[in-house]
XYZ file of C-alpha atoms in Angstrom:
442
model
C 102.053 28.391 45.701
C 100.334 30.808 43.424
C 101.617 33.903 41.748
C 99.798 37.043 41.234
C 99.687 37.724 37.530
C 101.536 40.950 36.827
C 99.265 43.655 34.753
C 101.335 44.968 31.899
C 102.094 48.939 31.856
C 101.406 50.529 28.717
C 104.045 53.426 28.186
C 102.965 56.039 25.779
C 104.223 59.471 25.352
C 101.484 60.711 27.411
C 102.472 58.731 30.581
C 106.199 59.112 29.878
C 106.315 62.815 29.876
C 105.090 63.355 33.459
C 107.505 60.609 34.744
C 110.433 62.160 33.215
C 109.605 65.539 34.307
C 109.158 64.363 37.940
C 112.644 62.409 37.619
C 114.463 65.561 36.431
C 112.919 67.905 39.087
C 113.951 65.468 41.683
C 117.518 65.033 40.467
C 117.980 68.839 40.208
C 116.797 69.324 43.735
C 118.953 66.561 45.089
C 122.032 68.004 43.199
C 120.957 71.643 44.623
C 120.717 70.372 48.097
C 124.163 68.439 47.847
C 125.962 71.395 46.847
C 124.270 74.044 49.071
C 124.006 72.095 52.388
C 127.334 71.870 54.449
C 128.443 68.584 55.856
C 127.014 67.425 59.295
C 129.822 68.935 61.358
C 129.723 72.259 59.677
C 125.762 71.994 60.257
C 126.122 71.584 63.944
C 128.824 74.333 64.261
C 126.467 76.641 62.221
C 123.668 76.197 64.666
C 121.978 79.668 65.656
C 124.166 80.355 68.673
C 123.761 84.285 69.074
C 126.896 84.578 71.365
C 129.197 83.451 68.305
C 128.009 86.102 65.947
C 130.334 88.747 64.869
C 130.310 92.032 63.166
C 127.236 94.151 62.312
C 124.847 91.008 62.936
C 126.112 90.730 66.553
C 125.757 94.409 67.285
C 122.344 94.762 65.655
C 121.056 91.698 67.725
C 122.471 93.105 71.117
C 120.773 96.384 70.358
C 117.504 94.739 69.318
C 117.584 92.653 72.606
C 117.540 96.226 74.504
C 114.414 97.351 73.020
C 111.805 95.941 75.523
C 113.885 97.409 78.027
C 114.215 100.810 76.590
C 110.302 100.494 76.211
C 109.738 100.141 80.005
C 112.475 102.757 80.863
C 110.354 105.199 78.329
C 106.958 104.306 80.073
C 108.354 104.878 83.313
C 110.068 108.480 82.547
C 106.617 109.553 80.819
C 104.617 108.296 83.826
C 106.990 110.419 86.247
C 106.103 113.466 83.994
C 102.503 112.815 84.031
C 102.275 111.964 87.725
C 104.498 114.452 89.240
C 104.458 117.396 87.125
C 101.079 117.377 85.364
C 98.986 115.935 88.138
C 100.763 116.946 91.246
C 102.390 120.153 90.514
C 99.631 121.425 88.084
C 96.320 119.969 89.262
C 96.424 119.294 92.928
C 96.082 122.197 95.320
C 96.369 120.741 98.602
C 99.826 120.977 99.787
C 99.327 117.803 102.286
C 97.774 115.705 99.739
C 100.611 116.697 97.258
C 103.250 115.946 99.627
C 101.889 112.650 100.671
C 101.464 111.493 97.286
C 104.889 112.757 95.959
C 106.601 110.992 99.191
C 105.073 107.528 98.542
C 105.586 107.641 95.026
C 109.387 108.304 95.113
C 109.699 105.626 97.590
C 107.853 103.064 95.483
C 109.461 104.178 92.353
C 113.191 103.918 93.901
C 112.347 100.271 95.072
C 110.941 99.474 91.758
C 113.891 100.916 89.711
C 116.310 99.539 92.192
C 114.692 95.970 91.833
C 114.638 96.330 88.176
C 118.328 97.393 87.724
C 119.318 94.234 89.988
C 117.222 92.089 87.669
C 118.901 93.293 84.503
C 122.470 93.606 85.646
C 123.109 90.762 88.066
C 125.269 88.071 86.388
C 123.555 85.020 85.516
C 124.675 81.698 87.453
C 127.093 79.631 85.519
C 127.984 76.166 85.905
C 131.041 75.504 87.926
C 134.057 74.093 86.076
C 134.119 70.750 87.782
C 130.740 69.737 85.530
C 132.674 69.913 82.411
C 134.401 66.936 81.003
C 138.179 67.414 80.682
C 139.472 66.823 76.991
C 140.269 63.165 77.628
C 136.888 62.047 78.768
C 135.192 64.557 76.148
C 137.145 62.413 73.442
C 136.126 59.153 74.847
C 132.632 60.484 75.109
C 132.421 61.397 71.457
C 134.228 58.383 70.231
C 131.666 56.191 72.089
C 129.839 53.835 69.698
C 126.583 53.473 71.766
C 124.376 55.059 74.266
C 125.293 52.564 77.065
C 129.071 53.409 76.567
C 128.466 57.311 76.989
C 125.980 56.542 79.859
C 128.570 54.827 81.614
C 131.243 57.719 80.848
C 128.929 60.087 82.488
C 128.007 57.978 85.337
C 131.888 57.146 86.408
C 132.581 60.856 85.870
C 129.767 61.963 88.377
C 130.836 59.481 90.949
C 134.743 60.190 90.351
C 134.004 63.878 91.186
C 131.340 63.516 93.647
C 128.963 65.910 91.656
C 125.594 66.396 93.450
C 123.370 65.467 90.493
C 119.900 63.798 91.193
C 118.015 64.607 88.204
C 118.029 62.538 85.227
C 116.464 62.359 81.793
C 113.172 60.342 80.775
C 115.395 57.302 80.259
C 117.545 57.613 83.409
C 120.477 59.252 82.060
C 122.618 61.884 83.556
C 121.286 65.240 82.037
C 124.227 66.379 79.509
C 124.574 69.419 77.469
C 126.007 68.745 73.965
C 126.583 72.596 73.490
C 128.600 73.137 76.702
C 130.127 69.814 76.863
C 129.179 69.577 80.557
C 126.961 67.740 83.063
C 123.956 69.773 83.935
C 123.542 70.447 87.573
C 120.004 69.843 89.023
C 117.617 72.527 87.983
C 120.086 74.030 85.409
C 119.220 74.500 81.625
C 120.823 75.811 78.726
C 119.626 79.127 77.578
C 119.584 79.331 73.646
C 119.701 83.143 73.981
C 122.640 83.473 76.332
C 124.291 80.233 74.606
C 125.367 78.581 77.871
C 123.816 76.599 80.831
C 122.418 78.581 83.519
C 121.980 77.224 87.270
C 118.299 77.018 88.142
C 116.684 78.732 84.849
C 113.318 80.025 85.284
C 113.145 81.586 81.900
C 114.757 84.163 79.665
C 112.815 87.503 80.064
C 113.259 89.879 77.211
C 111.636 92.609 79.221
C 114.817 92.596 81.378
C 117.203 91.497 78.721
C 118.707 88.762 81.018
C 117.903 85.126 82.185
C 115.823 84.796 85.386
C 117.733 82.281 87.165
C 119.085 81.441 90.497
C 121.175 84.875 91.186
C 118.472 87.349 90.270
C 115.166 85.435 90.838
C 114.350 87.205 94.136
C 114.956 90.477 92.197
C 112.785 89.486 89.637
C 109.874 88.934 92.117
C 110.481 91.989 93.869
C 110.547 93.837 90.648
C 107.130 92.305 89.681
C 105.751 92.998 92.933
C 106.800 96.818 93.134
C 105.896 97.458 89.566
C 102.373 96.206 90.439
C 102.288 98.313 93.571
C 103.485 101.219 91.562
C 100.715 101.038 89.076
C 98.083 100.280 91.621
C 99.188 103.546 93.540
C 99.154 105.790 90.437
C 95.690 104.335 89.251
C 94.133 105.009 92.832
C 95.559 108.266 93.448
C 94.707 109.921 89.848
C 91.253 108.082 89.783
C 89.324 111.231 91.338
C 91.260 113.701 88.921
C 90.774 111.182 85.874
C 86.910 111.730 86.692
C 87.118 115.494 87.091
C 89.295 115.426 83.665
C 86.587 113.341 81.830
C 83.920 115.949 83.032
C 86.366 118.876 81.632
C 86.547 120.211 85.344
C 90.381 120.428 85.124
C 91.971 123.251 83.386
C 94.516 122.699 80.353
C 93.936 120.126 77.669
C 97.510 119.119 77.839
C 97.363 118.111 81.581
C 93.909 116.599 81.167
C 95.214 114.117 78.375
C 98.221 112.911 80.623
C 96.001 112.182 83.601
C 93.769 110.308 81.502
C 96.488 108.322 79.662
C 98.513 107.714 82.667
C 95.334 106.378 84.371
C 94.613 103.794 81.721
C 98.407 102.789 81.092
C 98.642 102.215 84.843
C 95.606 100.019 84.947
C 96.497 97.879 81.788
C 99.822 97.231 83.337
C 98.555 96.282 86.885
C 96.224 93.716 85.207
C 99.118 92.038 83.159
C 101.215 92.336 86.358
C 98.859 90.845 88.877
C 98.594 87.436 86.934
C 102.384 87.383 86.458
C 103.134 88.444 90.130
C 100.622 85.923 91.526
C 101.813 82.879 89.204
C 105.681 83.578 90.595
C 104.353 83.750 94.106
C 102.794 80.407 93.514
C 105.987 79.041 92.295
C 108.105 80.349 95.187
C 105.551 78.508 97.579
C 105.701 75.388 95.699
C 109.791 75.668 94.998
C 109.349 75.287 91.174
C 110.861 77.238 88.321
C 108.544 78.109 85.042
C 110.353 75.461 83.359
C 109.709 72.879 85.945
C 106.045 73.618 86.296
C 105.723 72.549 82.532
C 108.374 69.799 82.494
C 108.552 68.387 85.681
C 112.167 67.162 86.887
C 112.635 63.260 87.299
C 113.923 61.638 90.293
C 114.907 58.108 91.506
C 111.927 56.439 93.542
C 112.102 52.752 94.150
C 114.410 51.821 91.593
C 112.385 53.679 88.767
C 112.457 57.141 87.540
C 109.516 59.196 88.218
C 108.380 63.010 87.333
C 107.685 64.975 90.468
C 106.927 68.790 90.200
C 107.176 68.841 94.066
C 110.466 67.222 94.361
C 112.463 70.321 95.872
C 109.360 71.402 97.963
C 110.201 71.557 101.700
C 106.880 73.217 102.663
C 105.753 76.934 101.928
C 107.619 78.592 104.481
C 111.161 76.878 103.838
C 110.582 77.158 100.121
C 110.056 81.151 100.843
C 113.272 81.119 102.884
C 115.257 79.498 100.049
C 114.444 82.389 97.874
C 114.250 85.271 99.993
C 116.894 84.177 102.736
C 116.693 83.872 106.591
C 117.132 87.589 107.284
C 113.664 89.031 107.726
C 115.080 92.528 107.505
C 116.293 91.927 103.860
C 113.461 90.212 102.625
C 111.797 92.963 100.594
C 114.961 94.663 99.633
C 116.523 93.861 96.322
C 119.864 92.263 97.747
C 121.318 88.890 97.359
C 120.141 86.802 100.173
C 118.964 83.498 98.640
C 120.232 80.377 100.215
C 122.533 77.981 98.775
C 125.047 77.980 95.807
C 122.711 77.194 92.963
C 124.238 73.703 92.320
C 122.663 71.654 94.982
C 119.380 71.654 96.646
C 117.471 69.812 99.294
C 115.359 67.123 97.422
C 112.304 65.621 99.101
C 112.342 61.951 99.721
C 115.823 61.250 98.241
C 119.239 61.130 100.339
C 122.740 61.534 99.087
C 125.292 58.822 99.430
C 126.463 60.147 102.841
C 125.504 58.323 105.953
C 122.933 59.878 108.357
C 121.895 59.032 111.967
C 118.692 57.711 112.993
C 117.281 61.058 114.391
C 118.322 63.039 111.509
C 115.269 64.751 109.685
C 115.081 64.647 105.949
C 115.999 68.313 105.264
C 119.087 67.850 107.264
C 120.300 64.916 105.082
C 119.256 66.152 101.840
C 120.945 69.652 101.859
C 124.529 69.659 101.123
C 125.525 73.528 101.538
C 126.073 74.772 104.926
C 124.387 78.022 104.383
C 120.833 76.317 104.374
C 121.358 75.428 108.154
C 119.740 78.554 109.447
C 116.964 78.107 107.024
C 115.476 74.946 108.395
C 115.668 75.537 112.241
C 112.168 74.631 112.703
C 112.421 71.373 111.184
C 115.675 70.406 113.044
C 113.792 70.358 116.442
C 111.857 67.484 115.241
C 112.769 64.066 116.815
C 112.507 60.788 115.255
C 113.373 59.358 111.987
C 109.731 59.313 110.693
C 109.398 55.475 110.496
C 109.248 54.347 114.064
C 107.176 56.253 116.690
C 106.831 55.468 120.594
C 103.376 54.052 121.449
C 101.657 54.224 124.750
C 100.590 50.883 126.366
C 96.985 50.024 127.555
C 96.480 48.662 130.555
C 93.527 46.307 130.777
C 92.691 46.958 134.277
C 92.517 50.619 134.508
C 91.408 51.092 130.891
C 87.597 51.895 130.661
C 87.387 53.381 127.401
C 86.215 50.449 125.600
C 83.740 49.299 127.950
C 82.540 45.986 129.206
C 85.805 44.442 128.537
C 85.555 44.575 124.647
C 88.626 44.601 123.121
C 89.917 44.481 119.447
C 91.576 41.147 118.824
C 92.048 38.480 116.419
C 89.689 35.308 116.138
C 90.064 31.971 114.339
C 86.440 32.123 113.609
C 85.300 33.788 110.371
C 81.922 34.566 111.817
C 83.439 37.085 114.630
C 84.984 38.703 112.030
C 82.175 39.966 110.277
C 79.530 40.397 112.737
C 81.746 42.224 115.210
C 82.386 41.458 118.955
C 79.550 39.861 121.277
C 79.195 40.290 124.759
C 79.627 36.189 125.173
C 83.156 36.298 124.343
C 86.035 38.034 126.067
C 89.137 38.335 124.212
C 92.491 39.351 126.009
C 94.079 42.554 124.443
C 97.649 41.929 122.866
C 99.776 44.718 123.827
C 102.253 45.874 121.552
C 105.207 47.900 122.416
C 107.215 49.717 119.651
C 110.942 49.951 120.355
C 112.568 53.446 119.297
C 115.817 54.353 118.895
C 115.054 57.631 120.869
C 113.053 59.053 124.030
C 110.173 61.176 122.717
C 107.676 62.738 125.247
C 104.220 61.433 124.496
């Protein structure tokens, strides 16, 4: 066993001074941090929860959140003045053209503002109380010494209360919110701005000063659609007068300025809205939220937990019905028609604990709310369990499709498997009949 020879360190005033300075600085910084930093419990309580602010800070924060909404309202009010007064009343001479423009404009403006109002002032979907841990369970959960004990507490609480929770974390645990001390229902997330968990949270939109979630997602999509049509209509009807104003063929400098500006503003807003509206139409067709498109929900598949962006997708038409409802007359009106309760959702490829019959379709067994029954009428008409199917028997004596008595069959000789069937051998056809639990016309 050999030992390396230690090299002596020569300590001189030149080398000792920087070392002592570093030590003094480190000790001073550590003391300052210890004096100024709150304990762990206090630091958790002092997390930036905006809902717990009080006094002038809270008022200032609330007022600041309304600034984007104020900007949108100001732009709409100015566009009304520029389009209705400056363009239609002062610049257009034709009564028929003027009447048509004003009639269509006010209809679009009414639908646009109605959808915007509903998006802003609709209450967010809050998690029901049965998902919140009672004080006794919460005390046990916080006193647990390991993650396995905490996982077991959440699992037992979920089974005891029969909570419809299928989504899990990356490690297969039940999703739990430490801030709200409650189990998260499927597709719900915690909003840091609102300070609480929200059902089917899509995102928190500053332009509406509200969470876009289960309760107002239909209103938000209609708001984007009507805002896009509103901007395109203004741009299309002001184009010819924009050209005249550019050529100085319109009287009045003030009117020309408003017409020029409203044309450019409507084009810019339309360009930004067309991508956003198209993206949310895509999300509706796939039954995803914005959060789920970036971080796919996790489902149980074959005793493993996997991420699946299309786990809630039931087909484009049924996905559309889930958001806009089954009443076609109310599809494009900003009234509440979405299906479900925001807590449980039909899940593709996963069944709840309840028993189902052999003729039950997947959509029937996955949904747990009665309001979804009318949304999937077309799928409930299908017969079968999706596993076994009736098969028509082929009669050897009457079937001439294969020709010359050549049939698919198994042969022990390996040569016949590779070279195919020859005319020198005649193999009998094995008739395979699949027994089915139902009678489905072939």
